[in-house]
């Protein structure tokens, strides 16, 4: 079954780091880029960045440069999103999504999301 | 940076046609995708490459993109179509989402 399985909910204190995982199954992990998108309460979808699982190359939205690190472990077909120095406004559902690329590029497969709550 | 603008909300009666717009500078020169997002669920791709439906998406969903505006059209709208809809395009290698439109079927 083709799917992305994300890690469970997290509760963090302000200033801590949080690492969310996204395990791919049912397809060749290195064939598709993985992107991270979040949705804060009452807000829309916000793109954070991506990783090329084959090369490990990454790119981040300007807003998240310096605070987000996306990595991968090809041996277990898993991508990770590490958010450092979290604040209350980082409370959100974090999604990983697979990028399908042909003539156009679009997200054809999404994880179920990981709720991250930042609260003291 | 590139921006996509959507109306915050659209209301439609069951069986009628809903049009959700997405505006951006020279948007017609880009490919637009649309995602349906129901509360508590993951986003679902409902349209890609402006007007192509993924398998499993009803023919009631159609799309267009020209000039500065892309439109997602839902014909014969049903209660289960009630959700948030997001347009998405690319600004070079960066992903851009519209602010989302809440579709209410009443």
mmCIF file with all atom_site columns, N, CA and C in Angstrom, chain A residues 41-115:
data_model
loop_
_atom_site.group_PDB
_atom_site.id
_atom_site.type_symbol
_atom_site.label_atom_id
_atom_site.label_alt_id
_atom_site.label_comp_id
_atom_site.label_asym_id
_atom_site.label_entity_id
_atom_site.label_seq_id
_atom_site.pdbx_PDB_ins_code
_atom_site.Cartn_x
_atom_site.Cartn_y
_atom_site.Cartn_z
_atom_site.occupancy
_atom_site.B_iso_or_equiv
_atom_site.pdbx_formal_charge
_atom_site.auth_seq_id
_atom_site.auth_comp_id
_atom_site.auth_asym_id
_atom_site.auth_atom_id
_atom_site.pdbx_PDB_model_num
ATOM 1   N N  . UNK A 1 41  ? -3.732 26.481 13.667  1.00 0.00 ? 41  UNK A N  1
ATOM 2   C CA . UNK A 1 41  ? -5.176 26.549 13.952  1.00 0.00 ? 41  UNK A CA 1
ATOM 3   C C  . UNK A 1 41  ? -5.830 27.752 13.283  1.00 0.00 ? 41  UNK A C  1
ATOM 4   N N  . UNK A 1 42  ? -6.881 27.478 12.509  1.00 0.00 ? 42  UNK A N  1
ATOM 5   C CA . UNK A 1 42  ? -7.611 28.545 11.848  1.00 0.00 ? 42  UNK A CA 1
ATOM 6   C C  . UNK A 1 42  ? -6.911 29.179 10.662  1.00 0.00 ? 42  UNK A C  1
ATOM 7   N N  . UNK A 1 43  ? -5.771 28.615 10.291  1.00 0.00 ? 43  UNK A N  1
ATOM 8   C CA . UNK A 1 43  ? -4.993 29.182 9.182   1.00 0.00 ? 43  UNK A CA 1
ATOM 9   C C  . UNK A 1 43  ? -4.970 28.234 7.984   1.00 0.00 ? 43  UNK A C  1
ATOM 10  N N  . UNK A 1 44  ? -4.358 28.700 6.905   1.00 0.00 ? 44  UNK A N  1
ATOM 11  C CA . UNK A 1 44  ? -4.268 27.891 5.702   1.00 0.00 ? 44  UNK A CA 1
ATOM 12  C C  . UNK A 1 44  ? -3.021 27.033 5.661   1.00 0.00 ? 44  UNK A C  1
ATOM 13  N N  . UNK A 1 45  ? -2.810 26.400 4.523   1.00 0.00 ? 45  UNK A N  1
ATOM 14  C CA . UNK A 1 45  ? -1.633 25.564 4.329   1.00 0.00 ? 45  UNK A CA 1
ATOM 15  C C  . UNK A 1 45  ? -0.415 26.447 4.087   1.00 0.00 ? 45  UNK A C  1
ATOM 16  N N  . UNK A 1 46  ? 0.680  26.076 4.713   1.00 0.00 ? 46  UNK A N  1
ATOM 17  C CA . UNK A 1 46  ? 1.918  26.847 4.613   1.00 0.00 ? 46  UNK A CA 1
ATOM 18  C C  . UNK A 1 46  ? 3.063  25.911 4.260   1.00 0.00 ? 46  UNK A C  1
ATOM 19  N N  . UNK A 1 47  ? 3.720  26.187 3.139   1.00 0.00 ? 47  UNK A N  1
ATOM 20  C CA . UNK A 1 47  ? 4.829  25.339 2.694   1.00 0.00 ? 47  UNK A CA 1
ATOM 21  C C  . UNK A 1 47  ? 6.089  25.658 3.473   1.00 0.00 ? 47  UNK A C  1
ATOM 22  N N  . UNK A 1 48  ? 6.818  24.588 3.875   1.00 0.00 ? 48  UNK A N  1
ATOM 23  C CA . UNK A 1 48  ? 8.008  24.776 4.688   1.00 0.00 ? 48  UNK A CA 1
ATOM 24  C C  . UNK A 1 48  ? 9.292  24.474 3.930   1.00 0.00 ? 48  UNK A C  1
ATOM 25  N N  . UNK A 1 49  ? 9.289  23.417 3.140   1.00 0.00 ? 49  UNK A N  1
ATOM 26  C CA . UNK A 1 49  ? 10.507 23.049 2.431   1.00 0.00 ? 49  UNK A CA 1
ATOM 27  C C  . UNK A 1 49  ? 10.425 21.625 1.931   1.00 0.00 ? 49  UNK A C  1
ATOM 28  N N  . UNK A 1 50  ? 11.543 21.157 1.348   1.00 0.00 ? 50  UNK A N  1
ATOM 29  C CA . UNK A 1 50  ? 11.533 19.810 0.805   1.00 0.00 ? 50  UNK A CA 1
ATOM 30  C C  . UNK A 1 50  ? 12.912 19.179 0.882   1.00 0.00 ? 50  UNK A C  1
ATOM 31  N N  . UNK A 1 51  ? 12.922 17.871 0.630   1.00 0.00 ? 51  UNK A N  1
ATOM 32  C CA . UNK A 1 51  ? 14.162 17.132 0.504   1.00 0.00 ? 51  UNK A CA 1
ATOM 33  C C  . UNK A 1 51  ? 14.085 16.237 -0.713  1.00 0.00 ? 51  UNK A C  1
ATOM 34  N N  . UNK A 1 52  ? 15.176 16.119 -1.406  1.00 0.00 ? 52  UNK A N  1
ATOM 35  C CA . UNK A 1 52  ? 15.357 15.128 -2.447  1.00 0.00 ? 52  UNK A CA 1
ATOM 36  C C  . UNK A 1 52  ? 15.917 13.891 -1.750  1.00 0.00 ? 52  UNK A C  1
ATOM 37  N N  . UNK A 1 53  ? 15.112 12.856 -1.574  1.00 0.00 ? 53  UNK A N  1
ATOM 38  C CA . UNK A 1 53  ? 15.603 11.693 -0.812  1.00 0.00 ? 53  UNK A CA 1
ATOM 39  C C  . UNK A 1 53  ? 16.788 10.993 -1.470  1.00 0.00 ? 53  UNK A C  1
ATOM 40  N N  . UNK A 1 54  ? 16.936 11.170 -2.747  1.00 0.00 ? 54  UNK A N  1
ATOM 41  C CA . UNK A 1 54  ? 18.044 10.509 -3.446  1.00 0.00 ? 54  UNK A CA 1
ATOM 42  C C  . UNK A 1 54  ? 19.378 11.167 -3.118  1.00 0.00 ? 54  UNK A C  1
ATOM 43  N N  . UNK A 1 55  ? 19.436 12.479 -3.290  1.00 0.00 ? 55  UNK A N  1
ATOM 44  C CA . UNK A 1 55  ? 20.687 13.202 -3.071  1.00 0.00 ? 55  UNK A CA 1
ATOM 45  C C  . UNK A 1 55  ? 20.821 13.769 -1.663  1.00 0.00 ? 55  UNK A C  1
ATOM 46  N N  . UNK A 1 56  ? 19.706 13.935 -0.984  1.00 0.00 ? 56  UNK A N  1
ATOM 47  C CA . UNK A 1 56  ? 19.717 14.608 0.311   1.00 0.00 ? 56  UNK A CA 1
ATOM 48  C C  . UNK A 1 56  ? 19.632 16.121 0.197   1.00 0.00 ? 56  UNK A C  1
ATOM 49  N N  . UNK A 1 57  ? 19.568 16.630 -1.015  1.00 0.00 ? 57  UNK A N  1
ATOM 50  C CA . UNK A 1 57  ? 19.477 18.067 -1.209  1.00 0.00 ? 57  UNK A CA 1
ATOM 51  C C  . UNK A 1 57  ? 18.175 18.636 -0.661  1.00 0.00 ? 57  UNK A C  1
ATOM 52  N N  . UNK A 1 58  ? 18.237 19.833 -0.128  1.00 0.00 ? 58  UNK A N  1
ATOM 53  C CA . UNK A 1 58  ? 17.073 20.449 0.492   1.00 0.00 ? 58  UNK A CA 1
ATOM 54  C C  . UNK A 1 58  ? 16.897 21.888 0.024   1.00 0.00 ? 58  UNK A C  1
ATOM 55  N N  . UNK A 1 59  ? 15.705 22.386 0.234   1.00 0.00 ? 59  UNK A N  1
ATOM 56  C CA . UNK A 1 59  ? 15.430 23.805 0.046   1.00 0.00 ? 59  UNK A CA 1
ATOM 57  C C  . UNK A 1 59  ? 14.307 24.161 1.003   1.00 0.00 ? 59  UNK A C  1
ATOM 58  N N  . UNK A 1 60  ? 14.364 25.389 1.505   1.00 0.00 ? 60  UNK A N  1
ATOM 59  C CA . UNK A 1 60  ? 13.406 25.799 2.512   1.00 0.00 ? 60  UNK A CA 1
ATOM 60  C C  . UNK A 1 60  ? 12.746 27.122 2.130   1.00 0.00 ? 60  UNK A C  1
ATOM 61  N N  . UNK A 1 61  ? 11.498 27.279 2.575   1.00 0.00 ? 61  UNK A N  1
ATOM 62  C CA . UNK A 1 61  ? 10.856 28.573 2.438   1.00 0.00 ? 61  UNK A CA 1
ATOM 63  C C  . UNK A 1 61  ? 11.664 29.598 3.224   1.00 0.00 ? 61  UNK A C  1
ATOM 64  N N  . UNK A 1 62  ? 11.690 30.792 2.709   1.00 0.00 ? 62  UNK A N  1
ATOM 65  C CA . UNK A 1 62  ? 12.514 31.827 3.337   1.00 0.00 ? 62  UNK A CA 1
ATOM 66  C C  . UNK A 1 62  ? 12.182 31.979 4.816   1.00 0.00 ? 62  UNK A C  1
ATOM 67  N N  . UNK A 1 63  ? 10.906 31.876 5.141   1.00 0.00 ? 63  UNK A N  1
ATOM 68  C CA . UNK A 1 63  ? 10.472 32.060 6.527   1.00 0.00 ? 63  UNK A CA 1
ATOM 69  C C  . UNK A 1 63  ? 11.118 31.052 7.473   1.00 0.00 ? 63  UNK A C  1
ATOM 70  N N  . UNK A 1 64  ? 11.425 29.857 6.968   1.00 0.00 ? 64  UNK A N  1
ATOM 71  C CA . UNK A 1 64  ? 11.891 28.779 7.826   1.00 0.00 ? 64  UNK A CA 1
ATOM 72  C C  . UNK A 1 64  ? 13.388 28.524 7.728   1.00 0.00 ? 64  UNK A C  1
ATOM 73  N N  . UNK A 1 65  ? 14.069 29.293 6.907   1.00 0.00 ? 65  UNK A N  1
ATOM 74  C CA . UNK A 1 65  ? 15.517 29.093 6.814   1.00 0.00 ? 65  UNK A CA 1
ATOM 75  C C  . UNK A 1 65  ? 16.168 29.438 8.143   1.00 0.00 ? 65  UNK A C  1
ATOM 76  N N  . UNK A 1 66  ? 16.944 28.511 8.628   1.00 0.00 ? 66  UNK A N  1
ATOM 77  C CA . UNK A 1 66  ? 17.607 28.688 9.915   1.00 0.00 ? 66  UNK A CA 1
ATOM 78  C C  . UNK A 1 66  ? 16.879 28.041 11.073  1.00 0.00 ? 66  UNK A C  1
ATOM 79  N N  . UNK A 1 67  ? 15.588 27.719 10.883  1.00 0.00 ? 67  UNK A N  1
ATOM 80  C CA . UNK A 1 67  ? 14.849 27.096 11.981  1.00 0.00 ? 67  UNK A CA 1
ATOM 81  C C  . UNK A 1 67  ? 14.381 25.683 11.644  1.00 0.00 ? 67  UNK A C  1
ATOM 82  N N  . UNK A 1 68  ? 14.342 25.344 10.385  1.00 0.00 ? 68  UNK A N  1
ATOM 83  C CA . UNK A 1 68  ? 13.895 24.015 9.948   1.00 0.00 ? 68  UNK A CA 1
ATOM 84  C C  . UNK A 1 68  ? 15.042 23.279 9.271   1.00 0.00 ? 68  UNK A C  1
ATOM 85  N N  . UNK A 1 69  ? 15.162 22.001 9.599   1.00 0.00 ? 69  UNK A N  1
ATOM 86  C CA . UNK A 1 69  ? 16.130 21.126 8.936   1.00 0.00 ? 69  UNK A CA 1
ATOM 87  C C  . UNK A 1 69  ? 15.391 19.859 8.512   1.00 0.00 ? 69  UNK A C  1
ATOM 88  N N  . UNK A 1 70  ? 15.460 19.566 7.234   1.00 0.00 ? 70  UNK A N  1
ATOM 89  C CA . UNK A 1 70  ? 14.818 18.360 6.713   1.00 0.00 ? 70  UNK A CA 1
ATOM 90  C C  . UNK A 1 70  ? 15.917 17.373 6.329   1.00 0.00 ? 70  UNK A C  1
ATOM 91  N N  . UNK A 1 71  ? 15.800 16.162 6.821   1.00 0.00 ? 71  UNK A N  1
ATOM 92  C CA . UNK A 1 71  ? 16.785 15.124 6.547   1.00 0.00 ? 71  UNK A CA 1
ATOM 93  C C  . UNK A 1 71  ? 16.068 13.847 6.123   1.00 0.00 ? 71  UNK A C  1
ATOM 94  N N  . UNK A 1 72  ? 16.855 12.834 5.798   1.00 0.00 ? 72  UNK A N  1
ATOM 95  C CA . UNK A 1 72  ? 16.253 11.558 5.460   1.00 0.00 ? 72  UNK A CA 1
ATOM 96  C C  . UNK A 1 72  ? 17.189 10.424 5.813   1.00 0.00 ? 72  UNK A C  1
ATOM 97  N N  . UNK A 1 73  ? 16.601 9.247  5.983   1.00 0.00 ? 73  UNK A N  1
ATOM 98  C CA . UNK A 1 73  ? 17.366 8.018  6.193   1.00 0.00 ? 73  UNK A CA 1
ATOM 99  C C  . UNK A 1 73  ? 16.847 7.042  5.149   1.00 0.00 ? 73  UNK A C  1
ATOM 100 N N  . UNK A 1 74  ? 17.609 6.853  4.100   1.00 0.00 ? 74  UNK A N  1
ATOM 101 C CA . UNK A 1 74  ? 17.130 6.015  3.004   1.00 0.00 ? 74  UNK A CA 1
ATOM 102 C C  . UNK A 1 74  ? 17.028 4.544  3.408   1.00 0.00 ? 74  UNK A C  1
ATOM 103 N N  . UNK A 1 75  ? 17.802 4.133  4.429   1.00 0.00 ? 75  UNK A N  1
ATOM 104 C CA . UNK A 1 75  ? 17.770 2.727  4.842   1.00 0.00 ? 75  UNK A CA 1
ATOM 105 C C  . UNK A 1 75  ? 16.409 2.336  5.419   1.00 0.00 ? 75  UNK A C  1
ATOM 106 N N  . UNK A 1 76  ? 15.666 3.312  5.905   1.00 0.00 ? 76  UNK A N  1
ATOM 107 C CA . UNK A 1 76  ? 14.335 3.028  6.446   1.00 0.00 ? 76  UNK A CA 1
ATOM 108 C C  . UNK A 1 76  ? 13.257 3.875  5.760   1.00 0.00 ? 76  UNK A C  1
ATOM 109 N N  . UNK A 1 77  ? 13.610 4.449  4.614   1.00 0.00 ? 77  UNK A N  1
ATOM 110 C CA . UNK A 1 77  ? 12.626 5.181  3.785   1.00 0.00 ? 77  UNK A CA 1
ATOM 111 C C  . UNK A 1 77  ? 11.870 6.228  4.592   1.00 0.00 ? 77  UNK A C  1
ATOM 112 N N  . UNK A 1 78  ? 12.606 7.001  5.340   1.00 0.00 ? 78  UNK A N  1
ATOM 113 C CA . UNK A 1 78  ? 11.980 7.959  6.247   1.00 0.00 ? 78  UNK A CA 1
ATOM 114 C C  . UNK A 1 78  ? 12.585 9.346  6.090   1.00 0.00 ? 78  UNK A C  1
ATOM 115 N N  . UNK A 1 79  ? 11.709 10.342 6.020   1.00 0.00 ? 79  UNK A N  1
ATOM 116 C CA . UNK A 1 79  ? 12.127 11.736 6.022   1.00 0.00 ? 79  UNK A CA 1
ATOM 117 C C  . UNK A 1 79  ? 11.785 12.346 7.376   1.00 0.00 ? 79  UNK A C  1
ATOM 118 N N  . UNK A 1 80  ? 12.573 13.349 7.746   1.00 0.00 ? 80  UNK A N  1
ATOM 119 C CA . UNK A 1 80  ? 12.391 14.003 9.032   1.00 0.00 ? 80  UNK A CA 1
ATOM 120 C C  . UNK A 1 80  ? 12.336 15.515 8.851   1.00 0.00 ? 80  UNK A C  1
ATOM 121 N N  . UNK A 1 81  ? 11.532 16.135 9.695   1.00 0.00 ? 81  UNK A N  1
ATOM 122 C CA . UNK A 1 81  ? 11.460 17.596 9.738   1.00 0.00 ? 81  UNK A CA 1
ATOM 123 C C  . UNK A 1 81  ? 11.760 18.008 11.169  1.00 0.00 ? 81  UNK A C  1
ATOM 124 N N  . UNK A 1 82  ? 12.838 18.748 11.329  1.00 0.00 ? 82  UNK A N  1
ATOM 125 C CA . UNK A 1 82  ? 13.298 19.179 12.644  1.00 0.00 ? 82  UNK A CA 1
ATOM 126 C C  . UNK A 1 82  ? 13.083 20.692 12.747  1.00 0.00 ? 82  UNK A C  1
ATOM 127 N N  . UNK A 1 83  ? 12.275 21.083 13.709  1.00 0.00 ? 83  UNK A N  1
ATOM 128 C CA . UNK A 1 83  ? 11.984 22.505 13.919  1.00 0.00 ? 83  UNK A CA 1
ATOM 129 C C  . UNK A 1 83  ? 12.589 22.915 15.258  1.00 0.00 ? 83  UNK A C  1
ATOM 130 N N  . UNK A 1 84  ? 13.475 23.887 15.215  1.00 0.00 ? 84  UNK A N  1
ATOM 131 C CA . UNK A 1 84  ? 14.186 24.275 16.435  1.00 0.00 ? 84  UNK A CA 1
ATOM 132 C C  . UNK A 1 84  ? 13.576 25.546 17.039  1.00 0.00 ? 84  UNK A C  1
ATOM 133 N N  . UNK A 1 85  ? 13.878 25.722 18.316  1.00 0.00 ? 85  UNK A N  1
ATOM 134 C CA . UNK A 1 85  ? 13.465 26.936 19.039  1.00 0.00 ? 85  UNK A CA 1
ATOM 135 C C  . UNK A 1 85  ? 11.993 27.248 18.811  1.00 0.00 ? 85  UNK A C  1
ATOM 136 N N  . UNK A 1 86  ? 11.158 26.272 19.086  1.00 0.00 ? 86  UNK A N  1
ATOM 137 C CA . UNK A 1 86  ? 9.733  26.434 18.780  1.00 0.00 ? 86  UNK A CA 1
ATOM 138 C C  . UNK A 1 86  ? 9.089  27.498 19.670  1.00 0.00 ? 86  UNK A C  1
ATOM 139 N N  . UNK A 1 87  ? 8.070  28.125 19.101  1.00 0.00 ? 87  UNK A N  1
ATOM 140 C CA . UNK A 1 87  ? 7.291  29.141 19.802  1.00 0.00 ? 87  UNK A CA 1
ATOM 141 C C  . UNK A 1 87  ? 5.828  28.736 19.752  1.00 0.00 ? 87  UNK A C  1
ATOM 142 N N  . UNK A 1 88  ? 5.003  29.463 20.467  1.00 0.00 ? 88  UNK A N  1
ATOM 143 C CA . UNK A 1 88  ? 3.589  29.113 20.520  1.00 0.00 ? 88  UNK A CA 1
ATOM 144 C C  . UNK A 1 88  ? 2.954  29.153 19.129  1.00 0.00 ? 88  UNK A C  1
ATOM 145 N N  . UNK A 1 89  ? 3.415  30.038 18.277  1.00 0.00 ? 89  UNK A N  1
ATOM 146 C CA . UNK A 1 89  ? 2.827  30.108 16.940  1.00 0.00 ? 89  UNK A CA 1
ATOM 147 C C  . UNK A 1 89  ? 3.332  29.013 16.001  1.00 0.00 ? 89  UNK A C  1
ATOM 148 N N  . UNK A 1 90  ? 4.147  28.101 16.501  1.00 0.00 ? 90  UNK A N  1
ATOM 149 C CA . UNK A 1 90  ? 4.507  26.902 15.752  1.00 0.00 ? 90  UNK A CA 1
ATOM 150 C C  . UNK A 1 90  ? 3.531  25.765 16.031  1.00 0.00 ? 90  UNK A C  1
ATOM 151 N N  . UNK A 1 91  ? 2.581  25.994 16.919  1.00 0.00 ? 91  UNK A N  1
ATOM 152 C CA . UNK A 1 91  ? 1.524  25.021 17.148  1.00 0.00 ? 91  UNK A CA 1
ATOM 153 C C  . UNK A 1 91  ? 0.753  24.829 15.850  1.00 0.00 ? 91  UNK A C  1
ATOM 154 N N  . UNK A 1 92  ? 0.745  23.594 15.362  1.00 0.00 ? 92  UNK A N  1
ATOM 155 C CA . UNK A 1 92  ? 0.161  23.343 14.044  1.00 0.00 ? 92  UNK A CA 1
ATOM 156 C C  . UNK A 1 92  ? 0.112  21.843 13.786  1.00 0.00 ? 92  UNK A C  1
ATOM 157 N N  . UNK A 1 93  ? -0.574 21.489 12.724  1.00 0.00 ? 93  UNK A N  1
ATOM 158 C CA . UNK A 1 93  ? -0.491 20.136 12.181  1.00 0.00 ? 93  UNK A CA 1
ATOM 159 C C  . UNK A 1 93  ? 0.547  20.183 11.066  1.00 0.00 ? 93  UNK A C  1
ATOM 160 N N  . UNK A 1 94  ? 1.500  19.278 11.134  1.00 0.00 ? 94  UNK A N  1
ATOM 161 C CA . UNK A 1 94  ? 2.584  19.212 10.162  1.00 0.00 ? 94  UNK A CA 1
ATOM 162 C C  . UNK A 1 94  ? 2.353  18.005 9.255   1.00 0.00 ? 94  UNK A C  1
ATOM 163 N N  . UNK A 1 95  ? 2.333  18.257 7.953   1.00 0.00 ? 95  UNK A N  1
ATOM 164 C CA . UNK A 1 95  ? 2.111  17.207 6.964   1.00 0.00 ? 95  UNK A CA 1
ATOM 165 C C  . UNK A 1 95  ? 3.366  17.003 6.118   1.00 0.00 ? 95  UNK A C  1
ATOM 166 N N  . UNK A 1 96  ? 3.633  15.753 5.787   1.00 0.00 ? 96  UNK A N  1
ATOM 167 C CA . UNK A 1 96  ? 4.583  15.486 4.714   1.00 0.00 ? 96  UNK A CA 1
ATOM 168 C C  . UNK A 1 96  ? 3.774  15.107 3.483   1.00 0.00 ? 96  UNK A C  1
ATOM 169 N N  . UNK A 1 97  ? 4.329  15.389 2.320   1.00 0.00 ? 97  UNK A N  1
ATOM 170 C CA . UNK A 1 97  ? 3.626  15.112 1.070   1.00 0.00 ? 97  UNK A CA 1
ATOM 171 C C  . UNK A 1 97  ? 4.631  14.696 0.002   1.00 0.00 ? 97  UNK A C  1
ATOM 172 N N  . UNK A 1 98  ? 4.224  13.758 -0.822  1.00 0.00 ? 98  UNK A N  1
ATOM 173 C CA . UNK A 1 98  ? 5.067  13.292 -1.911  1.00 0.00 ? 98  UNK A CA 1
ATOM 174 C C  . UNK A 1 98  ? 4.799  14.140 -3.156  1.00 0.00 ? 98  UNK A C  1
ATOM 175 N N  . UNK A 1 99  ? 5.883  14.541 -3.796  1.00 0.00 ? 99  UNK A N  1
ATOM 176 C CA . UNK A 1 99  ? 5.761  15.329 -5.017  1.00 0.00 ? 99  UNK A CA 1
ATOM 177 C C  . UNK A 1 99  ? 5.816  14.416 -6.224  1.00 0.00 ? 99  UNK A C  1
ATOM 178 N N  . UNK A 1 100 ? 4.780  14.494 -7.047  1.00 0.00 ? 100 UNK A N  1
ATOM 179 C CA . UNK A 1 100 ? 4.762  13.755 -8.302  1.00 0.00 ? 100 UNK A CA 1
ATOM 180 C C  . UNK A 1 100 ? 5.097  14.743 -9.408  1.00 0.00 ? 100 UNK A C  1
ATOM 181 N N  . UNK A 1 101 ? 6.037  14.377 -10.242 1.00 0.00 ? 101 UNK A N  1
ATOM 182 C CA . UNK A 1 101 ? 6.503  15.321 -11.259 1.00 0.00 ? 101 UNK A CA 1
ATOM 183 C C  . UNK A 1 101 ? 6.468  14.693 -12.632 1.00 0.00 ? 101 UNK A C  1
ATOM 184 N N  . UNK A 1 102 ? 5.668  15.281 -13.512 1.00 0.00 ? 102 UNK A N  1
ATOM 185 C CA . UNK A 1 102 ? 5.664  14.895 -14.924 1.00 0.00 ? 102 UNK A CA 1
ATOM 186 C C  . UNK A 1 102 ? 5.758  16.189 -15.714 1.00 0.00 ? 102 UNK A C  1
ATOM 187 N N  . UNK A 1 103 ? 4.742  16.485 -16.471 1.00 0.00 ? 103 UNK A N  1
ATOM 188 C CA . UNK A 1 103 ? 4.712  17.773 -17.151 1.00 0.00 ? 103 UNK A CA 1
ATOM 189 C C  . UNK A 1 103 ? 4.492  18.888 -16.132 1.00 0.00 ? 103 UNK A C  1
ATOM 190 N N  . UNK A 1 104 ? 3.817  18.565 -15.088 1.00 0.00 ? 104 UNK A N  1
ATOM 191 C CA . UNK A 1 104 ? 3.622  19.507 -13.987 1.00 0.00 ? 104 UNK A CA 1
ATOM 192 C C  . UNK A 1 104 ? 4.041  18.832 -12.686 1.00 0.00 ? 104 UNK A C  1
ATOM 193 N N  . UNK A 1 105 ? 3.970  19.592 -11.614 1.00 0.00 ? 105 UNK A N  1
ATOM 194 C CA . UNK A 1 105 ? 4.364  19.077 -10.304 1.00 0.00 ? 105 UNK A CA 1
ATOM 195 C C  . UNK A 1 105 ? 3.195  19.242 -9.351  1.00 0.00 ? 105 UNK A C  1
ATOM 196 N N  . UNK A 1 106 ? 2.899  18.202 -8.606  1.00 0.00 ? 106 UNK A N  1
ATOM 197 C CA . UNK A 1 106 ? 1.792  18.272 -7.657  1.00 0.00 ? 106 UNK A CA 1
ATOM 198 C C  . UNK A 1 106 ? 1.987  17.221 -6.584  1.00 0.00 ? 106 UNK A C  1
ATOM 199 N N  . UNK A 1 107 ? 1.241  17.402 -5.477  1.00 0.00 ? 107 UNK A N  1
ATOM 200 C CA . UNK A 1 107 ? 1.343  16.508 -4.327  1.00 0.00 ? 107 UNK A CA 1
ATOM 201 C C  . UNK A 1 107 ? 0.250  15.447 -4.419  1.00 0.00 ? 107 UNK A C  1
ATOM 202 N N  . UNK A 1 108 ? 0.662  14.233 -4.736  1.00 0.00 ? 108 UNK A N  1
ATOM 203 C CA . UNK A 1 108 ? -0.321 13.183 -4.971  1.00 0.00 ? 108 UNK A CA 1
ATOM 204 C C  . UNK A 1 108 ? -0.547 12.287 -3.761  1.00 0.00 ? 108 UNK A C  1
ATOM 205 N N  . UNK A 1 109 ? 0.284  12.426 -2.745  1.00 0.00 ? 109 UNK A N  1
ATOM 206 C CA . UNK A 1 109 ? 0.185  11.563 -1.577  1.00 0.00 ? 109 UNK A CA 1
ATOM 207 C C  . UNK A 1 109 ? 0.570  12.370 -0.349  1.00 0.00 ? 109 UNK A C  1
ATOM 208 N N  . UNK A 1 110 ? -0.274 12.324 0.678   1.00 0.00 ? 110 UNK A N  1
ATOM 209 C CA . UNK A 1 110 ? -0.043 13.085 1.896   1.00 0.00 ? 110 UNK A CA 1
ATOM 210 C C  . UNK A 1 110 ? -0.039 12.158 3.106   1.00 0.00 ? 110 UNK A C  1
ATOM 211 N N  . UNK A 1 111 ? 0.767  12.508 4.094   1.00 0.00 ? 111 UNK A N  1
ATOM 212 C CA . UNK A 1 111 ? 0.662  11.844 5.376   1.00 0.00 ? 111 UNK A CA 1
ATOM 213 C C  . UNK A 1 111 ? -0.584 12.331 6.114   1.00 0.00 ? 111 UNK A C  1
ATOM 214 N N  . UNK A 1 112 ? -0.909 11.663 7.220   1.00 0.00 ? 112 UNK A N  1
ATOM 215 C CA . UNK A 1 112 ? -2.108 12.015 7.980   1.00 0.00 ? 112 UNK A CA 1
ATOM 216 C C  . UNK A 1 112 ? -1.928 13.264 8.841   1.00 0.00 ? 112 UNK A C  1
ATOM 217 N N  . UNK A 1 113 ? -0.677 13.689 8.955   1.00 0.00 ? 113 UNK A N  1
ATOM 218 C CA . UNK A 1 113 ? -0.415 14.878 9.751   1.00 0.00 ? 113 UNK A CA 1
ATOM 219 C C  . UNK A 1 113 ? 0.030  14.543 11.165  1.00 0.00 ? 113 UNK A C  1
ATOM 220 N N  . UNK A 1 114 ? 0.854  15.415 11.717  1.00 0.00 ? 114 UNK A N  1
ATOM 221 C CA . UNK A 1 114 ? 1.337  15.290 13.090  1.00 0.00 ? 114 UNK A CA 1
ATOM 222 C C  . UNK A 1 114 ? 1.038  16.590 13.825  1.00 0.00 ? 114 UNK A C  1
ATOM 223 N N  . UNK A 1 115 ? 0.285  16.475 14.883  1.00 0.00 ? 115 UNK A N  1
ATOM 224 C CA . UNK A 1 115 ? -0.037 17.655 15.683  1.00 0.00 ? 115 UNK A CA 1
ATOM 225 C C  . UNK A 1 115 ? 1.121  17.982 16.616  1.00 0.00 ? 115 UNK A C  1
#
